[in-house]
Amino acid sequence: MRSLRILAAMFKETISGLKRGGWSNWLVISILTIALFIFGGLLQTTMVIKSMVTSWGSQLEISAYLKDGHDPQKVARIISQLPNVQIVEIVPKEVAWAEMQHNYKVAALNNPLPNTLHIKLTNLAAVETTAEKLKTISTIEHIRYPLKVARNLNRFRQFIEIAGIVVTAALSAATLIVIGNTVHLVIQSKQREIEILSLTGVSPWYIKGPFILQGALYGTVSATLAAIFIWTLHLYIDPYVHDQLLSFLPLSNHSMDVGLLPTFIIVLILGIAVGSGGSAWTSGRYIKI
Amino acid sequence: MIRLQNVYKEYTGKPALIDVNLHIGLGEFAFLTGPSGAGKSTLMRLLYREETPNKGIVTIGGVNITRLSPRQVPLLRRRLGIVFQDFKLLPKQSVFDNVAYVLRALGVDEKDVKRRVSSALAIVGLEEEQLELPENLSGGEQQRVGIARAIVNGPPVLLADEPTGNLDPQTSMEIVQLLERISQRGTTVLISTHDVPIVNAMRKRVISLKQGQVVSDVDSGVYEIETTR
């Protein structure tokens, strides 16, 4: 009961600190919200790309685009003799063009598409060696296989991850400075209370606790706002990106379905850590007991 | 109750207290006098562990407070009441809330808070003013609030650092008499002051400091004799 009473008194002090923070509270919350929004957005993006890479990179298929004037049946027969090849599906250029015209309402032009062979393999480990063999067949103009694209996509994801960490670190540092200044102002305005409490034997944790709670509250409010913005953005752009990517890339319908909850939890933890950490550092620096 | 043994304290090479030896017993009432820079405030700060001596031992209630860890310092301070020259009241809180402030921070039950605050306000004679804000009180009344806050936790030792520094002579005398009454209830009271008329009028123990040293320690002493001798 006594601990609960102390906790309640600490909350009261926290509210009083927030009142004294005035407009600075909103400055802290705004900057922290922007930082967490960017961090959460990039985190969600990298998680979606990772899911796509995993889903797509594990597809056992190679697309081979043939040079004009060669019989796809003949090339398909040659390819089906290669080891690890399970099925070779022929997509004649006329069929591909008709489909494209139907789906995208392309203007009536001469068909620019090549005959295509979709080669399904029995073993993921054989994708690259088979691709190398296909490259040696002179009638094949170009090949594309998910594993290679997935690798490029993975490099892109790594770039976003690093950029995300750098941007988040920079914004977190800016936030720490603003939190530090705000909490410092509140500490100065409560100097008398701090002195009284300190000289009358109140525990340092009670004295510093309200400032740390104030920081944690900044983090919680900012993380909640950032989560709302991320969720809104997700609702708005997800169907669009989903449609566009699924029409171009051989992805399953579920390859982009990455839940937002883990991102929200990480954003909340980061928000509370930055908020309370900044306040703890400032109160440790300016409150001498 | 309070004992200092061979206490030496210096600030950046300049001695503030030199080889101070002192003993103040349980329930005793004493003045600590001396001109500015004599070391009165330093000695007070050593007693409530705002400072530690460079050499020597300070004990309160048998506990060597120079060896306390930072975590133990709050426990020491709960056994002390401190009265300040500038009262240190919270201007936006009522008299009652000022006195209750620390009790609430220590997690004392609200019923107990009411009982203890009422009792402390009764001792200092401010039962009627408990809902007033400090700004509506005279200087003497504000200092009484400070004293009520210092005694509300029932400390065995009360340290008053220049408690009459901001008060007129009449009010100063009332405040010191109030502190004497508190001492008669069993609390050890040490008052740091350079208020000559008060010290002379009270005829209590006077410990005089000069340039960091105890130059006299007399029961029923007076100020002038000890500092001009």
Coordinates of C-alpha atoms in Angstrom, one line a residue:
Chain A
M1 CA 0.0 0.0 0.0
R2 CA 2.8 2.4 0.9
S3 CA 4.5 1.8 -2.4
L4 CA 1.2 2.5 -4.2
R5 CA 0.8 5.7 -2.3
I6 CA 4.4 6.7 -3.3
L7 CA 3.7 5.8 -6.9
A8 CA 0.5 7.9 -6.9
A9 CA 2.4 10.8 -5.4
M10 CA 5.0 10.4 -8.1
F11 CA 2.3 10.5 -10.8
K12 CA 1.0 13.7 -9.3
E13 CA 4.5 15.2 -9.5
T14 CA 4.7 14.0 -13.1
I15 CA 1.5 15.8 -14.0
S16 CA 2.7 18.9 -12.3
G17 CA 5.9 18.6 -14.3
L18 CA 4.0 18.2 -17.6
K19 CA 1.9 21.3 -16.7
R20 CA 5.1 23.3 -16.2
G21 CA 6.6 22.0 -19.4
G22 CA 3.9 23.9 -21.3
W23 CA 4.4 24.2 -25.1
S24 CA 7.7 22.4 -24.8
N25 CA 5.8 19.2 -24.2
W26 CA 4.3 19.4 -27.7
L27 CA 7.7 20.2 -29.2
V28 CA 9.1 17.1 -27.7
I29 CA 6.1 15.0 -28.8
S30 CA 6.2 16.4 -32.3
I31 CA 9.8 15.7 -32.9
L32 CA 9.7 12.2 -31.3
T33 CA 6.6 11.4 -33.3
I34 CA 8.3 12.3 -36.5
A35 CA 11.4 10.2 -35.5
L36 CA 9.3 7.2 -34.6
F37 CA 7.1 7.5 -37.7
I38 CA 10.1 7.5 -40.0
F39 CA 11.7 4.6 -38.0
G40 CA 8.4 2.6 -37.9
G41 CA 7.7 3.3 -41.6
L42 CA 11.1 2.1 -42.7
L43 CA 11.0 -0.9 -40.3
Q44 CA 7.6 -1.9 -41.8
T45 CA 9.0 -1.4 -45.3
T46 CA 12.0 -3.6 -44.7
M47 CA 9.8 -6.3 -43.1
V48 CA 7.6 -6.3 -46.2
I49 CA 10.6 -6.5 -48.5
K50 CA 12.1 -9.3 -46.4
S51 CA 8.8 -11.2 -46.6
M52 CA 8.7 -10.7 -50.4
V53 CA 12.3 -11.7 -50.8
T54 CA 11.7 -14.9 -48.8
S55 CA 8.6 -15.7 -50.7
W56 CA 9.9 -14.8 -54.1
G57 CA 13.4 -16.0 -53.7
S58 CA 12.3 -19.5 -52.9
Q59 CA 10.4 -19.9 -56.2
L60 CA 11.9 -22.6 -58.4
E61 CA 11.3 -20.9 -61.7
I62 CA 13.4 -19.3 -64.4
S63 CA 12.0 -17.2 -67.2
A64 CA 13.9 -17.4 -70.5
Y65 CA 13.2 -14.9 -73.2
L66 CA 14.0 -16.1 -76.7
K67 CA 15.5 -14.3 -79.7
D68 CA 13.1 -13.6 -82.5
G69 CA 12.7 -16.2 -85.2
H70 CA 13.5 -19.3 -83.2
D71 CA 11.0 -22.1 -82.5
P72 CA 10.1 -22.1 -78.8
Q73 CA 9.1 -25.8 -79.0
K74 CA 12.6 -26.7 -80.1
V75 CA 14.3 -24.7 -77.4
A76 CA 11.9 -26.1 -74.8
R77 CA 12.9 -29.7 -75.8
I78 CA 16.6 -28.8 -75.4
I79 CA 16.0 -27.3 -72.0
S80 CA 13.9 -30.2 -70.7
Q81 CA 17.0 -32.4 -71.2
L82 CA 18.9 -30.4 -68.6
P83 CA 19.2 -31.9 -65.1
N84 CA 16.8 -30.7 -62.4
V85 CA 14.4 -29.3 -65.0
Q86 CA 10.8 -30.4 -64.1
I87 CA 8.5 -28.6 -66.6
V88 CA 9.1 -26.2 -69.3
E89 CA 6.0 -24.0 -70.1
I90 CA 5.9 -22.1 -73.3
V91 CA 4.2 -18.7 -73.4
P92 CA 4.0 -17.6 -77.1
K93 CA 4.7 -14.0 -77.7
E94 CA 1.2 -13.6 -79.2
V95 CA -0.5 -14.9 -76.1
A96 CA 1.7 -12.7 -73.8
W97 CA 0.9 -9.6 -76.0
A98 CA -2.8 -10.3 -76.0
E99 CA -2.8 -10.7 -72.2
M100 CA -0.9 -7.5 -71.8
Q101 CA -3.2 -5.6 -74.1
H102 CA -6.2 -6.9 -72.2
N103 CA -4.8 -6.1 -68.7
Y104 CA -3.2 -2.7 -69.4
K105 CA -5.1 -1.4 -72.4
V106 CA -1.9 -1.0 -74.4
A107 CA -2.2 0.9 -77.7
A108 CA -2.3 -1.2 -80.9
L109 CA 1.4 -1.5 -81.8
N110 CA 3.5 -4.2 -83.3
N111 CA 4.1 -6.9 -80.7
P112 CA 7.4 -6.1 -79.0
L113 CA 7.3 -9.2 -76.7
P114 CA 9.5 -12.2 -77.1
N115 CA 8.5 -15.9 -76.9
T116 CA 9.0 -16.9 -73.2
L117 CA 9.7 -20.2 -71.5
H118 CA 8.9 -20.7 -67.8
I119 CA 11.2 -23.4 -66.5
K120 CA 10.3 -25.0 -63.3
L121 CA 13.1 -26.8 -61.4
T122 CA 13.1 -29.6 -58.8
N123 CA 15.7 -28.1 -56.5
L124 CA 16.4 -24.5 -55.3
A125 CA 20.1 -25.2 -55.2
A126 CA 20.1 -25.9 -58.9
V127 CA 18.6 -22.5 -59.9
E128 CA 21.9 -20.7 -60.4
T129 CA 23.7 -23.5 -62.2
T130 CA 20.7 -24.1 -64.5
A131 CA 20.6 -20.3 -65.2
E132 CA 24.3 -20.4 -66.1
K133 CA 23.6 -23.3 -68.5
L134 CA 20.7 -21.5 -70.1
K135 CA 22.9 -18.5 -70.7
T136 CA 25.0 -20.6 -73.0
I137 CA 22.1 -21.5 -75.3
S138 CA 22.4 -19.1 -78.2
T139 CA 18.7 -18.9 -79.0
I140 CA 18.0 -17.4 -75.5
E141 CA 18.2 -13.6 -75.4
H142 CA 17.8 -13.0 -71.7
I143 CA 17.0 -14.9 -68.6
R144 CA 15.4 -13.8 -65.3
Y145 CA 15.0 -15.7 -62.2
P146 CA 13.5 -14.7 -58.8
L147 CA 16.6 -15.7 -56.8
K148 CA 18.7 -13.1 -58.6
V149 CA 16.0 -10.4 -58.3
A150 CA 15.5 -11.3 -54.7
R151 CA 19.2 -10.8 -54.0
N152 CA 19.0 -7.3 -55.6
L153 CA 15.9 -6.6 -53.6
N154 CA 17.7 -7.8 -50.5
R155 CA 20.5 -5.4 -51.1
F156 CA 17.9 -2.6 -51.4
R157 CA 16.4 -3.8 -48.1
Q158 CA 19.8 -3.6 -46.4
F159 CA 20.3 -0.1 -47.8
I160 CA 16.9 0.9 -46.4
E161 CA 17.8 -0.7 -43.0
I162 CA 21.1 1.2 -42.8
A163 CA 19.4 4.5 -43.9
G164 CA 16.6 3.9 -41.4
I165 CA 19.1 3.3 -38.6
V166 CA 21.1 6.5 -39.5
V167 CA 18.0 8.7 -39.9
T168 CA 16.4 7.3 -36.6
A169 CA 19.7 7.8 -34.7
A170 CA 20.0 11.4 -35.9
L171 CA 16.4 12.2 -35.1
S172 CA 16.6 10.4 -31.7
A173 CA 19.7 12.5 -30.9
A174 CA 17.7 15.6 -31.8
T175 CA 14.8 14.4 -29.7
L176 CA 17.2 13.7 -26.7
I177 CA 18.4 17.3 -26.9
V178 CA 14.9 18.7 -26.9
I179 CA 13.8 16.3 -24.1
G180 CA 16.9 17.3 -22.1
N181 CA 16.2 21.0 -22.5
T182 CA 12.5 20.5 -21.6
V183 CA 13.2 18.4 -18.5
H184 CA 16.0 20.8 -17.5
L185 CA 13.5 23.7 -17.5
V186 CA 11.1 21.7 -15.4
I187 CA 13.9 20.8 -13.0
Q188 CA 14.8 24.4 -12.7
S189 CA 11.2 25.4 -12.0
K190 CA 10.9 22.7 -9.3
Q191 CA 14.3 23.4 -7.7
R192 CA 12.7 24.3 -4.4
E193 CA 10.6 21.1 -4.2
I194 CA 13.7 19.0 -5.2
E195 CA 15.7 20.7 -2.4
I196 CA 13.0 20.2 0.2
L197 CA 12.6 16.5 -0.7
S198 CA 16.3 15.9 -0.8
L199 CA 17.0 17.5 2.6
T200 CA 14.1 15.7 4.2
G201 CA 15.2 12.3 3.3
V202 CA 12.9 11.4 0.4
S203 CA 14.5 8.7 -1.8
P204 CA 16.4 9.9 -4.9
W205 CA 14.1 7.6 -7.0
Y206 CA 11.1 9.5 -5.8
I207 CA 12.7 12.8 -6.7
K208 CA 14.0 11.7 -10.1
G209 CA 11.2 9.3 -10.9
P210 CA 8.6 11.9 -12.0
F211 CA 11.0 13.3 -14.6
I212 CA 11.7 9.8 -16.0
L213 CA 7.9 9.1 -16.0
Q214 CA 7.5 12.4 -17.9
G215 CA 9.9 11.2 -20.5
A216 CA 8.2 7.8 -20.7
L217 CA 4.9 9.5 -21.2
Y218 CA 6.4 11.6 -24.1
G219 CA 7.6 8.3 -25.6
T220 CA 4.2 6.6 -25.2
V221 CA 2.2 9.5 -26.6
S222 CA 4.6 9.9 -29.5
A223 CA 4.7 6.2 -30.3
T224 CA 0.9 6.1 -30.3
L225 CA 0.7 9.0 -32.7
A226 CA 3.4 7.5 -34.9
A227 CA 1.5 4.1 -34.9
I228 CA -1.7 5.9 -35.9
F229 CA 0.1 7.7 -38.8
I230 CA 1.8 4.4 -39.9
W231 CA -1.5 2.6 -39.8
T232 CA -3.3 5.3 -41.8
L233 CA -0.5 5.3 -44.4
H234 CA -0.6 1.5 -44.5
L235 CA -4.4 1.6 -45.1
Y236 CA -4.0 4.1 -47.8
I237 CA -1.0 2.8 -49.8
D238 CA -1.1 -0.9 -49.1
P239 CA -3.9 -1.9 -51.6
Y240 CA -2.3 0.2 -54.3
V241 CA 1.2 -1.3 -53.8
H242 CA -0.3 -4.7 -53.5
D243 CA -2.1 -4.5 -56.8
Q244 CA 0.8 -2.9 -58.7
L245 CA 3.5 -5.4 -57.4
L246 CA 1.3 -8.5 -57.8
S247 CA 0.5 -7.6 -61.4
F248 CA 4.2 -7.3 -62.3
L249 CA 5.9 -9.8 -60.1
P250 CA 5.4 -13.5 -59.5
L251 CA 4.3 -13.1 -55.9
S252 CA 1.8 -14.9 -53.9
N253 CA -1.1 -12.9 -52.5
H254 CA 0.2 -13.3 -48.9
S255 CA 3.8 -12.5 -49.6
M256 CA 3.3 -8.8 -48.5
D257 CA 1.0 -9.5 -45.6
V258 CA 3.3 -8.4 -42.7
G259 CA 1.4 -7.5 -39.5
L260 CA 1.8 -4.0 -38.1
L261 CA 1.7 -5.2 -34.5
P262 CA 5.4 -6.1 -34.2
T263 CA 6.3 -2.7 -35.7
F264 CA 4.0 -0.9 -33.2
I265 CA 5.5 -2.8 -30.3
I266 CA 9.1 -1.9 -31.4
V267 CA 8.1 1.7 -32.0
L268 CA 6.5 1.9 -28.5
I269 CA 9.6 0.3 -26.8
L270 CA 11.9 2.7 -28.7
G271 CA 9.7 5.7 -27.8
I272 CA 9.7 4.9 -24.1
A273 CA 13.4 4.1 -24.2
V274 CA 14.3 7.4 -25.9
G275 CA 11.8 9.4 -23.7
S276 CA 12.7 8.0 -20.3
G277 CA 16.4 7.6 -21.2
G278 CA 16.7 11.3 -22.1
S279 CA 14.9 12.3 -19.0
A280 CA 16.9 10.0 -16.8
W281 CA 20.2 11.3 -18.2
T282 CA 19.0 14.9 -17.7
S283 CA 17.7 14.4 -14.2
G284 CA 20.9 12.5 -13.3
R285 CA 22.9 15.4 -14.6
Y286 CA 21.0 18.3 -13.0
I287 CA 19.6 16.8 -9.8
K288 CA 22.3 16.5 -7.2
I289 CA 21.1 14.7 -4.1
Chain B
M1 CA 23.2 12.9 20.0
I2 CA 25.5 14.9 17.8
R3 CA 29.3 14.3 18.0
L4 CA 32.1 15.7 16.0
Q5 CA 35.6 14.3 16.5
N6 CA 38.7 16.1 15.0
V7 CA 36.7 17.3 12.1
Y8 CA 38.6 19.0 9.3
K9 CA 37.0 20.4 6.2
E10 CA 38.5 22.4 3.4
Y11 CA 37.3 23.9 0.1
T12 CA 40.0 24.0 -2.6
G13 CA 42.8 24.1 -0.1
K14 CA 41.2 26.7 2.1
P15 CA 40.2 25.4 5.6
A16 CA 36.6 25.9 6.6
L17 CA 36.7 23.8 9.8
I18 CA 39.8 22.9 11.7
D19 CA 40.0 20.1 14.2
V20 CA 36.4 20.6 15.5
N21 CA 35.4 18.5 18.5
L22 CA 31.8 18.8 19.8
H23 CA 29.2 16.9 21.6
I24 CA 25.5 17.9 21.9
G25 CA 23.4 15.6 24.0
L26 CA 19.8 14.3 23.6
G27 CA 17.2 17.0 24.0
E28 CA 19.9 19.7 24.3
F29 CA 19.4 23.2 23.0
A30 CA 22.4 25.0 21.6
F31 CA 23.4 28.0 19.5
L32 CA 26.2 27.9 17.0
T33 CA 27.5 31.4 16.6
G34 CA 30.2 33.2 14.8
P35 CA 30.8 35.9 12.1
S36 CA 30.3 35.2 8.4
G37 CA 32.8 32.7 7.1
A38 CA 33.4 31.2 10.6
G39 CA 32.3 27.8 9.4
K40 CA 28.7 27.7 10.8
S41 CA 27.1 26.7 7.5
T42 CA 29.8 24.2 6.7
L43 CA 29.2 22.5 10.1
M44 CA 25.5 22.4 9.5
R45 CA 26.0 21.0 6.0
L46 CA 28.2 18.2 7.5
L47 CA 25.4 17.4 9.9
Y48 CA 22.8 16.8 7.2
R49 CA 25.4 15.2 5.0
E50 CA 25.3 17.8 2.3
E51 CA 29.1 17.7 2.7
T52 CA 31.6 15.2 4.1
P53 CA 34.7 16.1 6.1
N54 CA 38.2 15.7 4.8
K55 CA 39.2 14.3 8.1
G56 CA 37.4 13.3 11.4
I57 CA 34.2 11.6 12.3
V58 CA 30.6 13.0 12.6
T59 CA 28.1 10.9 14.4
I60 CA 24.4 11.4 14.9
G61 CA 22.5 9.1 17.3
G62 CA 25.6 6.9 17.4
V63 CA 25.8 6.5 13.6
N64 CA 29.0 7.6 11.9
I65 CA 27.4 9.6 9.1
T66 CA 30.7 10.2 7.2
R67 CA 30.6 6.6 6.2
L68 CA 27.1 6.5 4.9
S69 CA 26.6 5.4 1.3
P70 CA 24.5 7.7 -0.9
R71 CA 21.6 5.3 -0.5
Q72 CA 21.8 5.6 3.3
V73 CA 21.8 9.4 3.3
P74 CA 18.0 9.8 2.9
L75 CA 17.6 7.5 5.9
L76 CA 19.7 9.9 8.0
R77 CA 17.8 12.9 6.8
R78 CA 14.5 11.4 7.8
R79 CA 15.9 11.5 11.4
L80 CA 16.6 15.2 11.0
G81 CA 14.4 18.3 10.8
I82 CA 15.9 21.2 9.0
V83 CA 14.7 24.8 9.2
F84 CA 16.0 27.3 6.7
Q85 CA 16.6 31.0 6.8
D86 CA 14.5 31.6 3.6
F87 CA 11.7 29.2 4.8
K88 CA 11.7 27.2 1.5
L89 CA 7.9 27.0 1.3
L90 CA 6.1 26.0 -1.9
P91 CA 4.2 29.2 -2.8
K92 CA 1.3 27.6 -4.6
Q93 CA 0.5 25.1 -1.9
S94 CA -1.4 25.7 1.3
V95 CA 0.1 25.7 4.7
F96 CA -1.3 22.2 5.3
D97 CA 0.0 20.9 2.0
N98 CA 3.5 22.4 2.6
V99 CA 3.7 20.5 5.8
A100 CA 2.2 17.4 4.4
Y101 CA 4.4 17.5 1.2
V102 CA 7.2 15.3 2.5
L103 CA 5.0 12.9 4.4
R104 CA 3.1 12.2 1.1
A105 CA 6.4 11.7 -0.7
L106 CA 7.3 9.1 1.9
G107 CA 4.1 7.2 1.3
V108 CA 2.4 8.0 4.6
D109 CA -1.3 7.1 4.8
E110 CA -3.5 10.2 4.3
K111 CA -5.2 9.7 7.7
D112 CA -1.9 9.7 9.4
V113 CA -0.8 12.7 7.3
K114 CA -3.8 14.6 8.6
R115 CA -3.1 13.6 12.2
R116 CA 0.6 14.4 12.0
V117 CA 0.2 17.7 10.2
S118 CA -2.5 18.9 12.5
S119 CA -0.4 18.1 15.5
A120 CA 2.7 19.9 14.0
L121 CA 0.6 22.9 13.2
A122 CA -0.8 22.9 16.7
I123 CA 2.7 23.0 18.1
V124 CA 3.6 26.0 16.0
G125 CA 0.2 27.7 16.6
L126 CA -1.0 27.7 13.0
E127 CA -4.1 25.5 13.2
E128 CA -6.3 28.3 12.0
E129 CA -4.1 29.1 9.0
Q130 CA -3.8 25.6 7.5
L131 CA -5.7 26.5 4.3
E132 CA -3.8 29.8 3.7
L133 CA -1.2 30.2 1.0
P134 CA 2.3 31.2 2.3
E135 CA 2.0 34.6 0.5
N136 CA -0.9 35.5 2.9
L137 CA 1.2 34.9 6.0
S138 CA 3.7 37.1 7.8
G139 CA 7.4 36.2 7.8
G140 CA 7.2 34.8 11.3
E141 CA 4.2 32.6 10.3
Q142 CA 6.0 31.4 7.3
Q143 CA 8.9 30.3 9.4
R144 CA 6.5 28.6 11.7
V145 CA 5.3 26.6 8.7
G146 CA 8.9 25.7 8.0
I147 CA 9.3 24.5 11.6
A148 CA 6.1 22.5 11.4
R149 CA 7.4 20.8 8.3
A150 CA 10.7 20.1 10.0
I151 CA 9.1 18.5 13.0
V152 CA 6.2 16.7 11.3
N153 CA 8.2 13.5 10.9
G154 CA 9.1 13.5 14.6
P155 CA 12.9 13.8 14.2
P156 CA 15.2 13.5 17.2
V157 CA 17.4 16.3 15.9
L158 CA 16.4 19.7 14.6
L159 CA 18.9 21.9 12.8
A160 CA 18.0 25.5 12.2
D161 CA 20.3 27.4 9.8
E162 CA 19.9 31.2 10.5
P163 CA 16.1 30.7 11.2
T164 CA 15.7 34.4 12.3
G165 CA 17.8 35.9 9.5
N166 CA 14.8 37.3 7.7
L167 CA 12.6 38.3 10.7
D168 CA 12.2 41.3 12.9
P169 CA 13.5 41.1 16.6
Q170 CA 10.1 40.4 18.2
T171 CA 9.3 37.6 15.7
S172 CA 12.8 36.2 16.0
M173 CA 12.4 35.9 19.7
E174 CA 9.0 34.1 19.3
I175 CA 10.6 31.7 16.8
V176 CA 13.5 30.9 19.0
Q177 CA 11.2 30.4 22.0
L178 CA 9.2 28.0 19.8
L179 CA 12.3 26.0 19.0
E180 CA 13.1 25.9 22.7
R181 CA 9.7 24.5 23.5
I182 CA 10.3 21.8 20.8
S183 CA 13.6 21.1 22.5
Q184 CA 11.8 20.6 25.8
R185 CA 9.8 17.8 24.2
G186 CA 13.1 15.9 23.8
T187 CA 14.4 17.0 20.5
T188 CA 18.0 18.1 20.2
V189 CA 18.0 21.6 18.7
L190 CA 21.0 23.3 17.1
I191 CA 20.6 26.8 15.9
S192 CA 23.1 28.5 13.7
T193 CA 22.8 32.3 14.1
H194 CA 24.6 35.6 14.5
D195 CA 21.6 37.3 16.1
V196 CA 23.3 38.8 19.2
P197 CA 20.2 39.9 21.1
I198 CA 18.5 36.5 20.7
V199 CA 21.5 34.5 21.9
N200 CA 22.1 36.9 24.8
A201 CA 18.4 36.8 25.9
M202 CA 18.1 33.0 25.8
R203 CA 21.1 32.2 28.0
K204 CA 21.5 28.8 26.5
R205 CA 24.6 26.8 25.5
V206 CA 26.6 28.9 23.0
I207 CA 29.2 27.3 20.7
S208 CA 31.3 29.9 19.0
L209 CA 33.2 29.4 15.8
K210 CA 35.9 31.7 14.5
Q211 CA 37.9 31.0 11.3
G212 CA 36.8 27.4 11.4
Q213 CA 37.7 26.6 15.0
V214 CA 35.6 26.3 18.1
V215 CA 36.8 29.3 20.2
S216 CA 34.4 28.8 23.1
D217 CA 31.6 26.4 24.2
V218 CA 29.7 27.8 27.2
D219 CA 26.5 26.7 28.9
S220 CA 24.3 29.7 29.5
G221 CA 26.5 31.8 27.4
V222 CA 26.1 35.1 25.6
Y223 CA 27.2 36.1 22.1
E224 CA 29.4 39.2 22.7
I225 CA 31.6 37.6 25.3
E226 CA 32.5 34.6 23.2
T227 CA 33.2 36.5 20.0
T228 CA 34.9 39.5 21.3
R229 CA 37.1 37.8 23.8

